PDB file of C-alpha atoms in Angstrom:
ATOM      1  CA  MET A  29     -13.160 -19.685  -1.276  1.00 88.00           C
ATOM      2  CA  VAL A  30     -13.304 -16.904   1.329  1.00 96.00           C
ATOM      3  CA  LYS A  31     -10.756 -16.538   4.290  1.00 98.00           C
ATOM      4  CA  THR A  32     -11.284 -14.274   7.312  1.00 98.00           C
ATOM      5  CA  VAL A  33      -8.447 -12.621   9.174  1.00 98.00           C
ATOM      6  CA  ASN A  34      -8.984 -10.915  12.442  1.00 98.00           C
ATOM      7  CA  ILE A  35      -6.490  -8.923  14.382  1.00 98.00           C
ATOM      8  CA  GLU A  36      -7.171  -7.189  17.667  1.00 98.00           C
ATOM      9  CA  SER A  37      -5.203  -4.881  19.895  1.00 97.00           C
ATOM     10  CA  GLU A  38      -5.765  -3.122  23.259  1.00 98.00           C
ATOM     11  CA  LEU A  39      -4.709   0.460  22.878  1.00 97.00           C
ATOM     12  CA  ALA A  40      -3.702   2.830  25.743  1.00 96.00           C
ATOM     13  CA  ALA A  41      -6.013   5.488  24.404  1.00 96.00           C
ATOM     14  CA  ASP A  42      -9.535   6.842  24.733  1.00 95.00           C
ATOM     15  CA  MET A  43     -11.955   5.152  22.316  1.00 96.00           C
ATOM     16  CA  ASP A  44     -13.259   8.541  21.014  1.00 96.00           C
ATOM     17  CA  ARG A  45      -9.749   9.569  20.052  1.00 95.00           C
ATOM     18  CA  VAL A  46      -9.089   6.224  18.208  1.00 97.00           C
ATOM     19  CA  TRP A  47     -12.543   6.507  16.581  1.00 98.00           C
ATOM     20  CA  HIS A  48     -11.523   9.994  15.299  1.00 96.00           C
ATOM     21  CA  LEU A  49      -8.181   8.722  13.891  1.00 97.00           C
ATOM     22  CA  MET A  50      -9.664   5.708  12.198  1.00 97.00           C
ATOM     23  CA  GLN A  51     -11.704   8.036  10.011  1.00 97.00           C
ATOM     24  CA  LEU A  52      -8.644  10.086   8.700  1.00 96.00           C
ATOM     25  CA  PRO A  53      -6.793   8.981   5.557  1.00 94.00           C
ATOM     26  CA  ALA A  54      -3.612  10.255   7.091  1.00 94.00           C
ATOM     27  CA  THR A  55      -4.035   7.553   9.738  1.00 96.00           C
ATOM     28  CA  PHE A  56      -4.290   4.981   6.993  1.00 95.00           C
ATOM     29  CA  LEU A  57      -1.239   6.197   5.376  1.00 95.00           C
ATOM     30  CA  TYR A  58       0.689   6.452   8.637  1.00 96.00           C
ATOM     31  CA  LEU A  59      -0.287   2.829   9.569  1.00 97.00           C
ATOM     32  CA  CYS A  60       0.975   1.434   6.205  1.00 96.00           C
ATOM     33  CA  ARG A  61       4.065   3.618   5.961  1.00 96.00           C
ATOM     34  CA  GLY A  62       6.963   1.417   5.127  1.00 95.00           C
ATOM     35  CA  LEU A  63       4.933  -1.400   3.443  1.00 95.00           C
ATOM     36  CA  PHE A  64       3.077   0.468   0.840  1.00 94.00           C
ATOM     37  CA  GLY A  65       1.625   3.904  -0.108  1.00 93.00           C
ATOM     38  CA  VAL A  66      -1.446   5.184  -1.879  1.00 93.00           C
ATOM     39  CA  PRO A  67      -0.455   8.370  -3.796  1.00 93.00           C
ATOM     40  CA  ALA A  68      -4.079   9.234  -4.422  1.00 91.00           C
ATOM     41  CA  LEU A  69      -4.586   9.796  -0.683  1.00 91.00           C
ATOM     42  CA  ALA A  70      -1.258  11.757  -0.042  1.00 89.00           C
ATOM     43  CA  HIS A  71      -2.966  15.252   0.293  1.00 88.00           C
ATOM     44  CA  ARG A  72      -6.328  14.153   1.535  1.00 90.00           C
ATOM     45  CA  THR A  73      -7.267  15.865   4.908  1.00 90.00           C
ATOM     46  CA  GLU A  74     -10.965  15.352   5.178  1.00 93.00           C
ATOM     47  CA  PRO A  75     -12.310  12.272   6.909  1.00 95.00           C
ATOM     48  CA  MET A  76     -13.770   9.262   4.992  1.00 95.00           C
ATOM     49  CA  ARG A  77     -17.402   9.500   4.118  1.00 96.00           C
ATOM     50  CA  ALA A  78     -19.905   6.588   3.628  1.00 97.00           C
ATOM     51  CA  GLY A  79     -20.544   6.132  -0.055  1.00 96.00           C
ATOM     52  CA  GLU A  80     -17.196   7.275  -1.284  1.00 96.00           C
ATOM     53  CA  LEU A  81     -15.464   5.151  -3.926  1.00 95.00           C
ATOM     54  CA  GLY A  82     -12.008   5.661  -5.202  1.00 94.00           C
ATOM     55  CA  THR A  83      -9.455   3.809  -7.223  1.00 95.00           C
ATOM     56  CA  GLY A  84      -5.681   4.478  -7.118  1.00 95.00           C
ATOM     57  CA  TRP A  85      -2.258   2.778  -7.373  1.00 95.00           C
ATOM     58  CA  LEU A  86      -1.064   0.869  -4.420  1.00 94.00           C
ATOM     59  CA  MET A  87       2.724   1.456  -4.300  1.00 95.00           C
ATOM     60  CA  ALA A  88       4.770  -1.437  -2.764  1.00 94.00           C
ATOM     61  CA  PHE A  89       7.446   0.039  -0.546  1.00 93.00           C
ATOM     62  CA  HIS A  90       6.303   3.492  -1.854  1.00 93.00           C
ATOM     63  CA  VAL A  91       8.101   3.042  -5.191  1.00 93.00           C
ATOM     64  CA  LEU A  92       6.829  -0.077  -7.103  1.00 94.00           C
ATOM     65  CA  PRO A  93       3.399   0.143  -8.596  1.00 93.00           C
ATOM     66  CA  ALA A  94       1.794  -3.115  -7.377  1.00 93.00           C
ATOM     67  CA  TYR A  95      -1.777  -2.782  -8.719  1.00 95.00           C
ATOM     68  CA  ARG A  96      -4.739  -0.498  -8.876  1.00 96.00           C
ATOM     69  CA  HIS A  97      -6.883  -0.840  -5.727  1.00 96.00           C
ATOM     70  CA  THR A  98     -10.534   0.143  -5.366  1.00 97.00           C
ATOM     71  CA  ILE A  99     -11.980   1.142  -1.975  1.00 96.00           C
ATOM     72  CA  GLU A 100     -15.769   1.599  -1.448  1.00 97.00           C
ATOM     73  CA  VAL A 101     -16.591   3.049   2.025  1.00 97.00           C
ATOM     74  CA  ARG A 102     -19.829   1.019   2.681  1.00 98.00           C
ATOM     75  CA  SER A 103     -20.660   2.554   6.144  1.00 98.00           C
ATOM     76  CA  ILE A 104     -19.402   4.567   8.999  1.00 98.00           C
ATOM     77  CA  ASP A 105     -21.534   3.802  12.085  1.00 98.00           C
ATOM     78  CA  GLU A 106     -21.008   6.385  14.836  1.00 97.00           C
ATOM     79  CA  ALA A 107     -23.221   4.414  17.293  1.00 97.00           C
ATOM     80  CA  THR A 108     -21.075   1.172  17.066  1.00 98.00           C
ATOM     81  CA  HIS A 109     -17.794   2.812  16.098  1.00 98.00           C
ATOM     82  CA  THR A 110     -17.568   0.662  13.120  1.00 98.00           C
ATOM     83  CA  ILE A 111     -16.331   1.402   9.487  1.00 98.00           C
ATOM     84  CA  ARG A 112     -16.988  -1.152   6.709  1.00 98.00           C
ATOM     85  CA  THR A 113     -15.379  -1.081   3.243  1.00 98.00           C
ATOM     86  CA  HIS A 114     -15.532  -3.303   0.171  1.00 98.00           C
ATOM     87  CA  GLU A 115     -12.190  -3.305  -1.643  1.00 97.00           C
ATOM     88  CA  TYR A 116     -10.694  -5.125  -4.712  1.00 98.00           C
ATOM     89  CA  GLY A 117      -7.883  -5.012  -7.222  1.00 97.00           C
ATOM     90  CA  GLY A 118      -5.070  -7.073  -8.733  1.00 94.00           C
ATOM     91  CA  ARG A 119      -5.672 -10.654  -7.681  1.00 94.00           C
ATOM     92  CA  ILE A 120      -8.193  -9.640  -4.976  1.00 97.00           C
ATOM     93  CA  ARG A 121     -11.744 -10.147  -6.002  1.00 97.00           C
ATOM     94  CA  SER A 122     -13.172  -9.059  -2.696  1.00 98.00           C
ATOM     95  CA  TRP A 123     -11.607  -7.570   0.436  1.00 98.00           C
ATOM     96  CA  ASN A 124     -14.357  -6.701   2.981  1.00 98.00           C
ATOM     97  CA  HIS A 125     -12.862  -4.811   5.784  1.00 98.00           C
ATOM     98  CA  THR A 126     -14.476  -4.041   9.134  1.00 98.00           C
ATOM     99  CA  LEU A 127     -12.564  -1.646  11.464  1.00 98.00           C
ATOM    100  CA  HIS A 128     -14.027  -1.508  15.041  1.00 98.00           C
ATOM    101  CA  VAL A 129     -13.256   0.110  18.283  1.00 98.00           C
ATOM    102  CA  GLU A 130     -14.761  -0.262  21.656  1.00 98.00           C
ATOM    103  CA  PRO A 131     -13.918   0.831  25.203  1.00 97.00           C
ATOM    104  CA  ALA A 132     -11.768  -1.440  27.394  1.00 97.00           C
ATOM    105  CA  GLY A 133     -11.500   0.498  30.687  1.00 94.00           C
ATOM    106  CA  PRO A 134     -10.558   3.979  31.566  1.00 95.00           C
ATOM    107  CA  GLY A 135      -8.132   5.520  28.966  1.00 94.00           C
ATOM    108  CA  ARG A 136      -8.043   2.139  27.057  1.00 97.00           C
ATOM    109  CA  CYS A 137      -9.901   0.739  23.968  1.00 98.00           C
ATOM    110  CA  ARG A 138      -9.972  -2.494  21.957  1.00 98.00           C
ATOM    111  CA  TYR A 139      -9.334  -1.990  18.250  1.00 98.00           C
ATOM    112  CA  ALA A 140     -10.134  -4.688  15.715  1.00 98.00           C
ATOM    113  CA  ASP A 141      -9.583  -5.297  11.915  1.00 98.00           C
ATOM    114  CA  THR A 142     -11.540  -8.096  10.387  1.00 98.00           C
ATOM    115  CA  ILE A 143     -11.023  -8.868   6.650  1.00 98.00           C
ATOM    116  CA  GLU A 144     -12.903 -11.286   4.535  1.00 98.00           C
ATOM    117  CA  ILE A 145     -10.864 -12.008   1.575  1.00 98.00           C
ATOM    118  CA  ASP A 146     -11.611 -13.716  -1.788  1.00 98.00           C
ATOM    119  CA  ALA A 147      -8.688 -13.970  -4.152  1.00 98.00           C
ATOM    120  CA  GLY A 148      -9.652 -17.125  -5.940  1.00 97.00           C
ATOM    121  CA  TRP A 149      -6.910 -19.765  -5.993  1.00 97.00           C
ATOM    122  CA  CYS A 150      -4.584 -17.221  -4.228  1.00 96.00           C
ATOM    123  CA  THR A 151      -6.946 -16.670  -1.226  1.00 98.00           C
ATOM    124  CA  GLY A 152      -4.777 -18.525   1.305  1.00 97.00           C
ATOM    125  CA  LEU A 153      -1.621 -16.736   0.263  1.00 97.00           C
ATOM    126  CA  VAL A 154      -3.353 -13.311   0.123  1.00 97.00           C
ATOM    127  CA  ALA A 155      -4.769 -14.059   3.685  1.00 98.00           C
ATOM    128  CA  LEU A 156      -1.434 -14.913   4.995  1.00 97.00           C
ATOM    129  CA  GLY A 157       0.010 -11.621   3.586  1.00 96.00           C
ATOM    130  CA  ALA A 158      -3.024  -9.712   5.052  1.00 97.00           C
ATOM    131  CA  ALA A 159      -2.304 -11.157   8.516  1.00 98.00           C
ATOM    132  CA  GLY A 160       1.224  -9.954   8.351  1.00 97.00           C
ATOM    133  CA  ILE A 161       0.195  -6.554   7.080  1.00 97.00           C
ATOM    134  CA  PHE A 162      -2.401  -6.175   9.851  1.00 97.00           C
ATOM    135  CA  ARG A 163       0.004  -7.314  12.540  1.00 98.00           C
ATOM    136  CA  TYR A 164       2.380  -4.526  11.231  1.00 98.00           C
ATOM    137  CA  ARG A 165      -0.537  -1.981  11.198  1.00 97.00           C
ATOM    138  CA  HIS A 166      -1.431  -2.829  14.753  1.00 98.00           C
ATOM    139  CA  ARG A 167       2.168  -2.369  15.936  1.00 98.00           C
ATOM    140  CA  ARG A 168       1.975   1.129  14.067  1.00 98.00           C
ATOM    141  CA  TRP A 169      -1.246   1.831  16.045  1.00 97.00           C
ATOM    142  CA  HIS A 170       0.613   1.359  19.271  1.00 97.00           C
ATOM    143  CA  ARG A 171       3.436   3.552  18.094  1.00 96.00           C
ATOM    144  CA  LEU A 172       0.789   6.285  16.934  1.00 96.00           C
ATOM    145  CA  ILE A 173      -0.797   6.199  20.432  1.00 95.00           C
ATOM    146  CA  ARG A 174       2.636   6.457  22.149  1.00 92.00           C
ATOM    147  CA  SER A 175       3.525   9.422  19.929  1.00 89.00           C
ATOM    148  CA  GLN A 176       0.212  11.131  20.600  1.00 79.00           C
ATOM    149  CA  VAL A 177       0.592  10.763  24.404  1.00 69.00           C
ATOM    150  CA  SER A 178       4.224  12.026  24.359  1.00 63.00           C
ATOM    151  CA  ARG A 179       3.329  15.011  22.307  1.00 60.00           C
ATOM    152  CA  GLN A 180       0.442  16.109  24.423  1.00 55.00           C
ATOM    153  CA  THR A 181       0.655  18.786  27.163  1.00 41.00           C
ATOM    154  CA  PRO A 182      -2.187  19.761  29.639  1.00 40.00           C
ATOM    155  CA  ASN A 183      -3.214  22.639  27.150  1.00 39.00           C
ATOM    156  CA  THR A 184      -2.700  21.057  23.722  1.00 35.00           C
ATOM    157  CA  ARG A 185      -3.782  17.910  21.944  1.00 43.00           C
ATOM    158  CA  ALA A 186      -1.523  16.395  19.288  1.00 43.00           C
ATOM    159  CA  GLU A 187      -3.288  15.869  15.995  1.00 48.00           C
ATOM    160  CA  PHE A 188      -0.930  13.640  14.232  1.00 49.00           C
ATOM    161  CA  PRO A 189       2.615  12.218  14.763  1.00 48.00           C
ATOM    162  CA  PRO A 190       5.484  13.293  12.525  1.00 41.00           C
ATOM    163  CA  ARG A 191       6.850  10.810  10.030  1.00 44.00           C
TER     164      ARG A 191
END
């Protein structure tokens, strides 16, 4: 039994900027901050690469070890601005995640997360939790963009917001 969760947002940012941010582990950690952390990514600065595979602890609320989570970056498509991962761990047999961004007008873009989830008999519950997590992540995307805009001046470009 597979369930699909799709969450989309229109962001007040240029698509190229969001595409750049999508590829950074620091962005992932920022978007999830408050819900969970991934210590294995804490000091990672280089962008994701297609073909990467990693496993690490997912820490609920940054302190409670939830389970070991594996992420395989299946593709990073510059032409379509799409990243695809295959993930699993704990009760989750398969978590296929597609991240996509496209232009939505001058200085705006549409960002989407689509997750196909198979967690056996827990699939419905996991999908419900995923919808909540991704709504939270999308609120954090808006906060990230607002922070980026407020920190920029005509001669500088903010790289990442403070905690």
